Amino acid sequence: MKIVILASGNGSLAQSIFDAVSDGELPVEISALVSDQPNSYVLERARNSGIKTFVLEMQPNRAQWNEQLHDLIKTIQPDLVVSAGFMRILDANFVEDFRVINSHPALLPNFPGAHAVRDALAAGVKVTGTTIHWVDAGVDTGEVIAQATLDVEADDTEETLHERIKILERGLIVATIRTLVPTS
Ligand code: GAR
């Protein structure tokens, strides 16, 4: 199974996938890592792991960016696209033409969007977690594949809570991709 990873920032989730593949724990081929941020650390992580990288910076003409991303992924022809810390909305055409999963740092359908950890803290929830879901044309509205939960501590800040959620996410994304690998 060929996968492409989309990521925008630090890339600790992407790293967990790279490591699982290189340790022989995840039988997939990572065809490429695509980032929209030219200076993101995830690009360095990918290069250090010998993974082909592409940078597609957002541009004023969003439709053109959508098209470029679509064309790039079409050329690679992956079986699965993994959005792991990719902070862009994928357009409807893209998610119709490719199978895409996303890791989200909250228990969907609660707290969709770009500030999920902050929103969960502000709502005062005692339990939160992470969700891996299929990506559809909405924002974090696609079918849930897997979730994992953790308790919010009384002294949690957005940063401390997010760090603990990311530990969960790293395990869950790898485990979920593994369940999507065809068995024969
Ligand atoms: C993760 O918590 C991921 O769920 C979140 O960004 C973080 C990436 O961490 N993604 C979103 O919020 C997407 N809406 P990383 O850069 O260390 O992999």
Coordinates of N, CA, C and O and ligand atoms in Angstrom, one line a residue:
M1 N 0.8 -1.2 0.0 CA 0.0 0.0 0.0 C 0.9 1.2 0.0 O 1.8 1.4 0.8
K2 N 0.6 2.1 -0.9 CA 1.4 3.4 -1.0 C 0.6 4.5 -0.3 O -0.6 4.7 -0.6
I3 N 1.3 5.3 0.5 CA 0.7 6.4 1.2 C 1.4 7.7 0.9 O 2.7 7.7 0.7
V4 N 0.7 8.8 1.0 CA 1.3 10.1 0.9 C 0.9 10.8 2.2 O -0.3 10.7 2.6
I5 N 1.8 11.5 2.9 CA 1.5 12.2 4.1 C 1.5 13.7 3.8 O 2.4 14.2 3.2
L6 N 0.5 14.4 4.3 CA 0.4 15.8 4.3 C 0.6 16.4 5.7 O 0.0 15.9 6.6
A7 N 1.5 17.4 5.8 CA 1.7 17.9 7.1 C 2.2 19.4 6.9 O 2.8 19.8 5.9
S8 N 2.0 20.2 8.0 CA 2.3 21.6 7.9 C 3.4 22.1 8.9 O 3.9 23.2 8.7
G9 N 3.6 21.4 10.0 CA 4.4 22.0 11.0 C 5.6 21.1 11.6 O 6.5 20.7 10.8
N10 N 5.5 20.9 12.8 CA 6.6 20.1 13.5 C 6.7 18.7 13.0 O 7.8 18.2 12.8
G11 N 5.6 18.1 12.8 CA 5.7 16.7 12.1 C 5.9 15.6 13.1 O 6.4 14.5 12.6
S12 N 5.6 15.7 14.3 CA 5.8 14.5 15.2 C 4.9 13.4 14.9 O 5.2 12.2 15.1
L13 N 3.7 13.6 14.3 CA 2.8 12.5 13.9 C 3.4 11.8 12.7 O 3.5 10.6 12.6
A14 N 3.9 12.7 11.7 CA 4.5 12.1 10.5 C 5.7 11.2 10.9 O 5.9 10.1 10.4
Q15 N 6.5 11.7 11.9 CA 7.7 11.0 12.4 C 7.3 9.6 12.9 O 8.0 8.6 12.7
S16 N 6.1 9.6 13.6 CA 5.7 8.3 14.2 C 5.4 7.3 13.1 O 5.7 6.1 13.2
I17 N 4.9 7.8 11.9 CA 4.6 6.9 10.8 C 6.0 6.5 10.1 O 6.2 5.3 9.8
F18 N 6.9 7.5 10.0 CA 8.2 7.1 9.4 C 8.8 6.0 10.2 O 9.4 5.0 9.7
D19 N 8.8 6.2 11.5 CA 9.5 5.3 12.4 C 8.9 3.9 12.4 O 9.6 2.9 12.4
A20 N 7.5 3.9 12.4 CA 6.8 2.6 12.3 C 7.2 1.8 11.0 O 7.3 0.6 11.0
V21 N 7.3 2.6 9.9 CA 7.6 1.9 8.7 C 9.1 1.4 8.7 O 9.3 0.3 8.4
S22 N 10.0 2.2 9.2 CA 11.4 1.8 9.2 C 11.6 0.7 10.2 O 12.5 -0.1 10.0
D23 N 10.8 0.6 11.3 CA 11.0 -0.5 12.2 C 10.3 -1.8 11.8 O 10.3 -2.8 12.5
G24 N 9.6 -1.7 10.6 CA 8.9 -2.9 10.1 C 7.6 -3.2 10.8 O 7.0 -4.2 10.6
E25 N 7.1 -2.2 11.5 CA 5.8 -2.3 12.2 C 4.6 -2.0 11.3 O 3.5 -2.2 11.7
L26 N 4.9 -1.3 10.3 CA 3.8 -0.8 9.4 C 4.2 -1.1 7.9 O 5.0 -0.4 7.4
P27 N 3.5 -2.1 7.3 CA 3.9 -2.5 6.0 C 3.3 -1.6 4.9 O 2.4 -2.0 4.1
V28 N 3.7 -0.4 4.8 CA 3.3 0.5 3.8 C 4.6 1.2 3.2 O 5.6 1.2 3.8
E29 N 4.4 1.7 2.0 CA 5.4 2.5 1.3 C 5.1 4.0 1.4 O 4.0 4.4 1.0
I30 N 5.9 4.8 2.0 CA 5.6 6.3 2.1 C 6.2 6.9 0.8 O 7.4 7.0 0.6
S31 N 5.3 7.2 -0.1 CA 5.7 7.7 -1.5 C 6.2 9.1 -1.4 O 7.1 9.5 -2.2
A32 N 5.6 9.9 -0.5 CA 6.0 11.3 -0.4 C 5.4 12.0 0.8 O 4.4 11.5 1.4
L33 N 6.1 13.1 1.2 CA 5.6 13.9 2.2 C 5.3 15.3 1.6 O 6.2 15.8 0.9
V34 N 4.1 15.8 1.7 CA 3.8 17.1 1.1 C 3.5 18.1 2.2 O 2.7 17.9 3.1
S35 N 4.2 19.3 2.1 CA 3.9 20.4 3.1 C 3.5 21.6 2.4 O 4.0 21.9 1.3
D36 N 2.7 22.4 3.0 CA 2.4 23.7 2.5 C 3.3 24.8 3.1 O 3.1 26.0 2.7
Q37 N 4.2 24.4 4.0 CA 5.0 25.4 4.7 C 6.5 25.1 4.4 O 7.0 24.1 4.9
P38 N 7.1 26.0 3.6 CA 8.5 25.7 3.1 C 9.5 25.6 4.3 O 10.5 24.9 4.1
N39 N 9.2 26.2 5.4 CA 10.2 26.1 6.5 C 9.8 25.2 7.6 O 10.4 25.2 8.7
S40 N 8.8 24.3 7.3 CA 8.4 23.4 8.4 C 9.4 22.3 8.7 O 10.1 21.8 7.9
Y41 N 9.5 22.0 10.0 CA 10.4 21.0 10.5 C 10.1 19.6 10.0 O 11.0 18.8 9.8
V42 N 8.8 19.4 9.6 CA 8.5 18.1 9.1 C 9.2 17.8 7.8 O 9.5 16.6 7.5
L43 N 9.6 18.8 7.0 CA 10.3 18.6 5.8 C 11.7 18.0 6.1 O 12.2 17.1 5.5
E44 N 12.3 18.6 7.2 CA 13.7 18.1 7.6 C 13.5 16.6 8.1 O 14.4 15.8 7.8
R45 N 12.5 16.4 8.9 CA 12.3 15.0 9.4 C 12.2 14.0 8.2 O 12.7 13.0 8.2
A46 N 11.4 14.4 7.2 CA 11.2 13.5 6.1 C 12.5 13.3 5.3 O 12.9 12.2 5.0
R47 N 13.2 14.4 5.1 CA 14.5 14.2 4.4 C 15.5 13.3 5.2 O 16.1 12.5 4.6
N48 N 15.5 13.5 6.5 CA 16.3 12.7 7.3 C 15.9 11.2 7.3 O 16.7 10.3 7.6
S49 N 14.7 10.9 7.0 CA 14.2 9.6 6.9 C 14.2 9.1 5.4 O 13.7 8.0 5.1
G50 N 14.8 9.9 4.5 CA 14.9 9.5 3.1 C 13.6 9.5 2.4 O 13.5 8.7 1.4
I51 N 12.7 10.3 2.8 CA 11.4 10.4 2.1 C 11.3 11.6 1.2 O 11.8 12.7 1.6
K52 N 10.8 11.3 0.0 CA 10.7 12.4 -1.0 C 9.8 13.5 -0.5 O 8.7 13.2 0.1
T53 N 10.1 14.7 -0.7 CA 9.3 15.8 -0.2 C 8.9 16.7 -1.3 O 9.6 16.9 -2.3
F54 N 7.7 17.3 -1.1 CA 7.2 18.4 -2.0 C 6.7 19.5 -1.2 O 6.1 19.3 -0.1
V55 N 6.9 20.7 -1.6 CA 6.3 21.9 -1.0 C 5.4 22.6 -1.9 O 5.7 22.9 -3.1
L56 N 4.1 22.8 -1.4 CA 3.1 23.5 -2.2 C 2.6 24.6 -1.4 O 1.7 24.4 -0.6
E57 N 3.2 25.8 -1.5 CA 2.8 26.9 -0.7 C 1.4 27.4 -1.2 O 1.2 27.5 -2.4
M58 N 0.6 27.8 -0.2 CA -0.7 28.4 -0.5 C -0.4 29.7 -1.3 O 0.6 30.4 -1.1
Q59 N -1.3 30.0 -2.2 CA -1.2 31.2 -3.1 C -2.5 31.9 -3.1 O -3.5 31.4 -2.7
P60 N -2.5 33.2 -3.5 CA -3.7 34.0 -3.5 C -4.8 33.3 -4.3 O -6.0 33.4 -3.9
N61 N -4.5 32.6 -5.3 CA -5.5 31.8 -6.1 C -5.6 30.4 -5.5 O -4.9 29.5 -5.9
R62 N -6.6 30.3 -4.6 CA -6.7 29.0 -3.9 C -7.1 27.9 -4.8 O -6.6 26.7 -4.6
A63 N -7.9 28.2 -5.8 CA -8.3 27.1 -6.7 C -7.1 26.5 -7.5 O -7.1 25.3 -7.7
Q64 N -6.2 27.4 -7.7 CA -5.0 26.9 -8.4 C -4.2 26.0 -7.5 O -3.6 25.0 -8.0
W65 N -4.1 26.4 -6.3 CA -3.4 25.6 -5.3 C -4.1 24.2 -5.2 O -3.4 23.1 -5.2
N66 N -5.4 24.2 -5.1 CA -6.1 22.9 -5.0 C -5.8 22.0 -6.2 O -5.6 20.8 -6.1
E67 N -5.7 22.7 -7.4 CA -5.5 22.0 -8.6 C -4.1 21.4 -8.6 O -3.8 20.2 -9.0
Q68 N -3.1 22.2 -8.1 CA -1.7 21.7 -8.1 C -1.6 20.5 -7.1 O -0.9 19.5 -7.4
L69 N -2.2 20.6 -6.0 CA -2.2 19.5 -5.0 C -2.8 18.3 -5.6 O -2.3 17.2 -5.5
H70 N -3.9 18.5 -6.3 CA -4.6 17.3 -6.9 C -3.7 16.7 -8.0 O -3.6 15.5 -8.0
D71 N -3.1 17.5 -8.8 CA -2.3 17.0 -9.9 C -1.1 16.2 -9.3 O -0.7 15.2 -9.8
L72 N -0.5 16.8 -8.3 CA 0.7 16.1 -7.6 C 0.3 14.7 -7.1 O 0.9 13.7 -7.4
I73 N -0.8 14.7 -6.4 CA -1.2 13.4 -5.8 C -1.7 12.4 -6.9 O -1.4 11.2 -6.8
K74 N -2.3 12.9 -7.9 CA -2.7 12.1 -9.0 C -1.5 11.4 -9.7 O -1.5 10.3 -10.1
T75 N -0.4 12.2 -9.8 CA 0.8 11.6 -10.4 C 1.4 10.5 -9.5 O 1.9 9.5 -10.0
I76 N 1.3 10.7 -8.2 CA 1.9 9.7 -7.3 C 1.0 8.5 -7.2 O 1.5 7.4 -7.0
Q77 N -0.3 8.7 -7.3 CA -1.3 7.6 -7.2 C -1.2 6.8 -5.9 O -1.1 5.5 -6.0
P78 N -1.3 7.4 -4.8 CA -1.3 6.6 -3.5 C -2.6 5.9 -3.3 O -3.6 6.3 -3.8
D79 N -2.5 4.8 -2.5 CA -3.8 4.2 -2.0 C -4.4 4.9 -0.9 O -5.6 4.7 -0.7
L80 N -3.6 5.7 -0.2 CA -4.2 6.4 1.0 C -3.4 7.7 1.1 O -2.2 7.7 1.0
V81 N -4.1 8.8 1.4 CA -3.5 10.1 1.8 C -3.7 10.3 3.3 O -4.9 10.1 3.8
V82 N -2.7 10.6 4.0 CA -2.8 10.7 5.5 C -2.5 12.2 5.8 O -1.4 12.7 5.6
S83 N -3.5 12.9 6.3 CA -3.3 14.2 6.8 C -3.0 14.2 8.3 O -3.7 13.8 9.1
A84 N -1.7 14.5 8.5 CA -1.2 14.4 9.9 C -0.6 15.8 10.3 O 0.6 16.0 10.1
G85 N -1.5 16.6 10.8 CA -1.0 18.0 11.2 C -1.0 18.9 10.0 O -0.1 19.7 9.9
F86 N -1.9 18.6 9.0 CA -2.0 19.5 7.8 C -3.0 20.5 8.1 O -4.2 20.2 8.3
M87 N -2.6 21.8 8.1 CA -3.6 22.9 8.6 C -4.3 23.6 7.4 O -4.5 24.8 7.4
R88 N -4.6 22.8 6.4 CA -5.4 23.3 5.3 C -6.6 22.5 5.0 O -6.6 21.3 5.2
I89 N -7.7 23.1 4.5 CA -8.9 22.4 4.2 C -8.7 21.8 2.8 O -8.2 22.5 1.9
L90 N -9.0 20.6 2.6 CA -8.9 19.9 1.3 C -10.2 20.1 0.5 O -11.3 20.0 1.1
D91 N -10.2 20.4 -0.7 CA -11.4 20.7 -1.4 C -12.2 19.4 -1.8 O -11.7 18.3 -1.7
A92 N -13.5 19.7 -2.2 CA -14.4 18.5 -2.4 C -13.9 17.6 -3.4 O -14.0 16.3 -3.3
N93 N -13.3 18.1 -4.5 CA -12.8 17.3 -5.6 C -11.7 16.3 -5.1 O -11.7 15.2 -5.4
F94 N -10.9 16.9 -4.3 CA -9.7 16.1 -3.8 C -10.2 15.0 -2.9 O -9.8 13.8 -3.1
V95 N -11.1 15.2 -2.0 CA -11.6 14.1 -1.1 C -12.5 13.1 -1.8 O -12.7 12.0 -1.3
E96 N -13.0 13.5 -3.0 CA -13.8 12.6 -3.8 C -12.9 11.6 -4.6 O -13.1 10.5 -4.7
D97 N -11.7 12.2 -5.0 CA -10.9 11.4 -5.9 C -9.8 10.6 -5.1 O -9.3 9.6 -5.7
F98 N -9.5 10.9 -3.9 CA -8.6 10.2 -3.1 C -9.1 9.7 -1.8 O -10.0 10.4 -1.3
R99 N -8.6 8.6 -1.3 CA -9.0 8.2 0.1 C -8.1 9.0 1.1 O -6.9 8.8 1.0
V100 N -8.8 9.7 1.9 CA -8.0 10.6 2.8 C -8.4 10.4 4.3 O -9.6 10.4 4.6
I101 N -7.4 10.2 5.2 CA -7.8 10.2 6.6 C -7.0 11.4 7.3 O -6.0 11.9 6.8
N102 N -7.6 11.8 8.4 CA -7.0 12.9 9.2 C -7.0 12.5 10.6 O -7.9 11.9 11.2
S103 N -5.9 13.0 11.3 CA -5.9 12.9 12.8 C -6.3 14.3 13.4 O -5.7 15.3 13.0
H104 N -7.2 14.2 14.3 CA -7.8 15.5 14.9 C -7.6 15.4 16.4 O -7.9 14.4 17.0
P105 N -7.2 16.5 17.0 CA -6.9 16.5 18.5 C -8.1 16.7 19.4 O -8.0 17.6 20.3
A106 N -9.2 16.1 19.1 CA -10.4 16.1 20.0 C -11.3 15.0 19.7 O -11.0 14.3 18.7
L107 N -12.3 14.8 20.5 CA -13.2 13.7 20.2 C -14.4 14.2 19.4 O -15.4 14.7 19.9
L108 N -14.2 14.1 18.1 CA -15.2 14.5 17.1 C -16.5 13.7 17.4 O -16.4 12.5 17.8
P109 N -17.7 14.2 17.2 CA -18.0 15.5 16.6 C -17.8 16.8 17.5 O -18.0 17.9 17.0
N110 N -17.2 16.6 18.7 CA -17.0 17.7 19.5 C -15.7 18.4 19.0 O -14.7 17.8 18.7
F111 N -15.7 19.7 19.0 CA -14.5 20.6 18.8 C -13.8 20.4 17.5 O -12.7 20.0 17.4
P112 N -14.6 20.5 16.4 CA -13.9 20.5 15.1 C -13.1 21.8 14.9 O -13.2 22.7 15.7
G113 N -12.4 21.9 13.8 CA -11.7 23.1 13.5 C -10.3 23.2 14.0 O -9.7 22.2 14.5
A114 N -9.6 24.3 13.7 CA -8.2 24.5 13.9 C -7.8 24.7 15.4 O -6.6 24.7 15.7
H115 N -8.7 24.9 16.3 CA -8.4 25.2 17.7 C -9.0 24.2 18.6 O -9.6 24.6 19.7
A116 N -9.0 23.0 18.3 CA -9.8 22.0 19.0 C -9.3 21.9 20.5 O -10.2 21.7 21.3
V117 N -8.0 21.9 20.7 CA -7.6 21.7 22.1 C -8.0 22.9 23.0 O -8.5 22.7 24.1
R118 N -7.8 24.1 22.4 CA -8.2 25.3 23.1 C -9.7 25.3 23.4 O -10.2 25.6 24.5
D119 N -10.5 24.9 22.4 CA -11.9 24.9 22.5 C -12.4 23.9 23.6 O -13.3 24.1 24.3
A120 N -11.8 22.7 23.6 CA -12.1 21.7 24.6 C -11.8 22.2 26.0 O -12.7 22.0 26.9
L121 N -10.7 22.8 26.2 CA -10.3 23.4 27.5 C -11.3 24.5 27.9 O -11.8 24.5 29.1
A122 N -11.6 25.3 27.0 CA -12.5 26.5 27.3 C -13.9 25.9 27.6 O -14.6 26.5 28.5
A123 N -14.3 24.8 27.1 CA -15.6 24.2 27.4 C -15.7 23.5 28.7 O -16.7 23.1 29.2
G124 N -14.5 23.3 29.3 CA -14.4 22.7 30.6 C -14.6 21.2 30.6 O -15.0 20.6 31.7
V125 N -14.4 20.5 29.5 CA -14.6 19.1 29.5 C -13.6 18.4 30.4 O -12.4 18.9 30.6
K126 N -13.9 17.3 30.9 CA -13.0 16.5 31.8 C -12.3 15.4 31.1 O -11.3 14.9 31.5
V127 N -12.9 15.0 29.9 CA -12.3 14.0 29.1 C -12.2 14.5 27.7 O -13.2 15.1 27.2
T128 N -11.0 14.3 27.0 CA -10.9 14.7 25.6 C -10.1 13.6 24.9 O -10.0 12.5 25.5
G129 N -9.5 13.9 23.8 CA -8.7 12.8 23.2 C -8.5 13.1 21.7 O -8.2 14.3 21.4
T130 N -8.5 12.1 20.9 CA -8.1 12.3 19.5 C -9.0 11.4 18.7 O -9.5 10.3 19.1
T131 N -9.2 11.8 17.4 CA -10.0 11.1 16.5 C -9.3 10.9 15.1 O -8.7 11.9 14.6
I132 N -9.3 9.7 14.6 CA -8.9 9.5 13.2 C -10.2 9.3 12.4 O -11.0 8.5 12.8
H133 N -10.3 10.1 11.4 CA -11.6 10.0 10.6 C -11.3 10.1 9.1 O -10.2 10.7 8.7
W134 N -12.2 9.6 8.3 CA -12.2 9.8 6.9 C -12.5 11.3 6.6 O -13.3 11.9 7.3
V135 N -11.8 11.9 5.6 CA -12.0 13.3 5.3 C -13.1 13.4 4.2 O -13.0 12.7 3.2
D136 N -14.1 14.2 4.5 CA -15.1 14.5 3.5 C -15.0 16.0 3.2 O -14.1 16.7 3.6
A137 N -16.0 16.5 2.5 CA -15.9 17.9 2.0 C -16.1 18.9 3.1 O -15.9 20.1 3.0
G138 N -16.6 18.5 4.3 CA -16.8 19.4 5.4 C -15.5 19.5 6.3 O -14.5 19.0 5.9
V139 N -15.6 20.3 7.3 CA -14.5 20.5 8.2 C -14.6 19.5 9.4 O -15.4 19.7 10.3
D140 N -13.8 18.5 9.4 CA -13.8 17.5 10.4 C -15.1 16.8 10.6 O -15.5 16.5 11.8
T141 N -15.8 16.6 9.5 CA -17.2 16.0 9.6 C -17.2 14.5 9.1 O -18.3 13.9 9.2
G142 N -16.1 14.0 8.6 CA -16.1 12.7 8.0 C -16.3 11.6 9.0 O -16.1 11.8 10.2
E143 N -16.6 10.4 8.5 CA -16.9 9.2 9.3 C -15.7 8.9 10.3 O -14.5 8.9 9.8
V144 N -16.0 8.7 11.5 CA -14.9 8.4 12.5 C -14.5 6.9 12.3 O -15.3 6.0 12.1
I145 N -13.1 6.8 12.3 CA -12.6 5.4 12.2 C -12.1 4.9 13.6 O -12.4 3.8 14.0
A146 N -11.5 5.8 14.4 CA -11.0 5.4 15.7 C -10.8 6.6 16.6 O -10.6 7.7 16.1
Q147 N -11.0 6.3 17.9 CA -10.8 7.4 18.9 C -10.0 6.9 20.1 O -10.1 5.7 20.4
A148 N -9.4 7.8 20.8 CA -8.7 7.4 22.0 C -8.9 8.6 23.0 O -8.9 9.7 22.5
T149 N -9.1 8.3 24.3 CA -9.5 9.3 25.2 C -8.4 9.5 26.3 O -7.6 8.6 26.5
L150 N -8.4 10.7 26.9 CA -7.6 11.0 28.1 C -8.3 12.0 28.9 O -9.1 12.8 28.5
D151 N -7.9 12.0 30.2 CA -8.4 12.9 31.2 C -7.8 14.3 31.1 O -6.5 14.4 30.9
V152 N -8.6 15.3 31.2 CA -8.0 16.7 31.3 C -7.6 16.9 32.8 O -8.4 16.6 33.7
E153 N -6.4 17.4 33.0 CA -5.9 17.7 34.4 C -6.3 19.1 34.7 O -6.4 20.0 33.9
A154 N -6.5 19.3 36.1 CA -7.0 20.6 36.5 C -6.0 21.7 36.1 O -6.5 22.9 35.8
D155 N -4.8 21.4 36.1 CA -3.8 22.5 35.8 C -3.3 22.5 34.3 O -2.3 23.1 33.9
D156 N -4.1 21.8 33.5 CA -3.7 21.7 32.0 C -3.7 23.1 31.4 O -4.7 23.8 31.6
T157 N -2.7 23.4 30.5 CA -2.8 24.5 29.6 C -3.1 23.9 28.2 O -2.9 22.7 28.1
E158 N -3.3 24.8 27.3 CA -3.5 24.2 25.9 C -2.2 23.4 25.5 O -2.3 22.4 24.9
E159 N -1.1 23.9 25.9 CA 0.2 23.3 25.4 C 0.4 21.9 26.1 O 0.7 20.9 25.4
T160 N 0.1 21.9 27.4 CA 0.4 20.6 28.1 C -0.7 19.5 27.7 O -0.3 18.4 27.4
L161 N -1.9 20.0 27.5 CA -2.9 19.1 27.1 C -2.6 18.6 25.6 O -2.7 17.4 25.3
H162 N -2.3 19.5 24.8 CA -2.0 19.1 23.4 C -0.8 18.1 23.3 O -0.9 17.2 22.5
E163 N 0.2 18.4 24.1 CA 1.3 17.4 24.1 C 0.9 16.0 24.4 O 1.3 15.1 23.8
R164 N 0.0 15.9 25.5 CA -0.4 14.6 25.9 C -1.3 13.9 24.8 O -1.3 12.8 24.5
I165 N -2.2 14.8 24.2 CA -3.0 14.3 23.1 C -2.1 13.8 21.9 O -2.4 12.7 21.4
K166 N -1.1 14.5 21.7 CA -0.2 14.1 20.5 C 0.5 12.7 20.8 O 0.7 12.0 19.8
I167 N 0.7 12.5 22.0 CA 1.3 11.1 22.3 C 0.3 10.0 21.9 O 0.6 9.1 21.3
L168 N -1.0 10.3 22.3 CA -2.0 9.4 21.9 C -2.2 9.3 20.3 O -2.3 8.2 19.8
E169 N -2.1 10.5 19.7 CA -2.3 10.5 18.3 C -1.2 9.7 17.5 O -1.5 9.1 16.5
R170 N 0.0 9.8 18.0 CA 1.1 9.1 17.3 C 0.9 7.6 17.3 O 1.1 6.9 16.3
G171 N 0.3 7.1 18.4 CA 0.0 5.6 18.4 C -1.2 5.3 17.6 O -1.2 4.3 16.8
L172 N -2.2 6.1 17.7 CA -3.5 5.8 17.0 C -3.4 5.9 15.5 O -4.0 5.2 14.7
I173 N -2.6 6.9 15.0 CA -2.5 7.0 13.5 C -1.8 5.8 12.9 O -2.2 5.3 11.9
V174 N -0.8 5.4 13.6 CA 0.0 4.2 13.1 C -1.0 3.0 13.1 O -1.1 2.2 12.2
A175 N -1.6 2.8 14.3 CA -2.5 1.6 14.4 C -3.6 1.7 13.4 O -4.0 0.6 12.9
T176 N -4.2 2.9 13.1 CA -5.3 3.0 12.2 C -4.8 2.7 10.8 O -5.5 2.0 10.0
I177 N -3.7 3.2 10.4 CA -3.2 3.0 9.0 C -3.0 1.5 8.9 O -3.4 0.9 7.8
R178 N -2.5 0.8 9.9 CA -2.3 -0.6 9.8 C -3.6 -1.4 9.6 O -3.6 -2.3 8.8
T179 N -4.7 -0.9 10.2 CA -6.0 -1.6 9.9 C -6.5 -1.4 8.5 O -7.4 -2.1 8.0
L180 N -5.9 -0.4 7.8 CA -6.4 -0.1 6.4 C -5.5 -0.8 5.4 O -5.8 -0.7 4.2
V181 N -4.5 -1.5 5.8 CA -3.6 -2.2 4.9 C -4.4 -3.5 4.4 O -4.8 -4.2 5.3
P182 N -4.5 -3.7 3.1 CA -5.2 -4.9 2.7 C -4.4 -6.1 3.2 O -3.2 -6.1 3.3
T183 N -5.2 -7.2 3.6 CA -4.5 -8.3 4.2 C -3.9 -9.3 3.3 O -3.0 -10.0 3.6
S184 N -4.4 -9.3 2.0 CA -3.7 -10.3 1.1 C -2.6 -9.7 0.3 O -2.6 -8.5 0.1
Ligands
GAR1 C1 -1.7 17.3 15.8 O1 -2.3 17.4 17.1 C2 -2.9 17.2 14.8 O2 -4.0 16.5 15.3 C3 -3.2 18.6 14.6 O3 -1.9 19.2 14.5 C4 -1.0 18.5 15.4 C5 0.2 18.2 14.6 O4 1.3 17.9 15.4 N1 -3.9 18.8 13.4 C6 -5.0 19.7 13.4 O5 -5.3 20.4 14.3 C7 -5.6 19.7 12.0 N2 -6.8 20.5 12.1 P1 2.8 17.6 14.7 O6 3.1 18.7 13.8 O7 3.7 17.5 15.9 O8 2.6 16.3 14.0

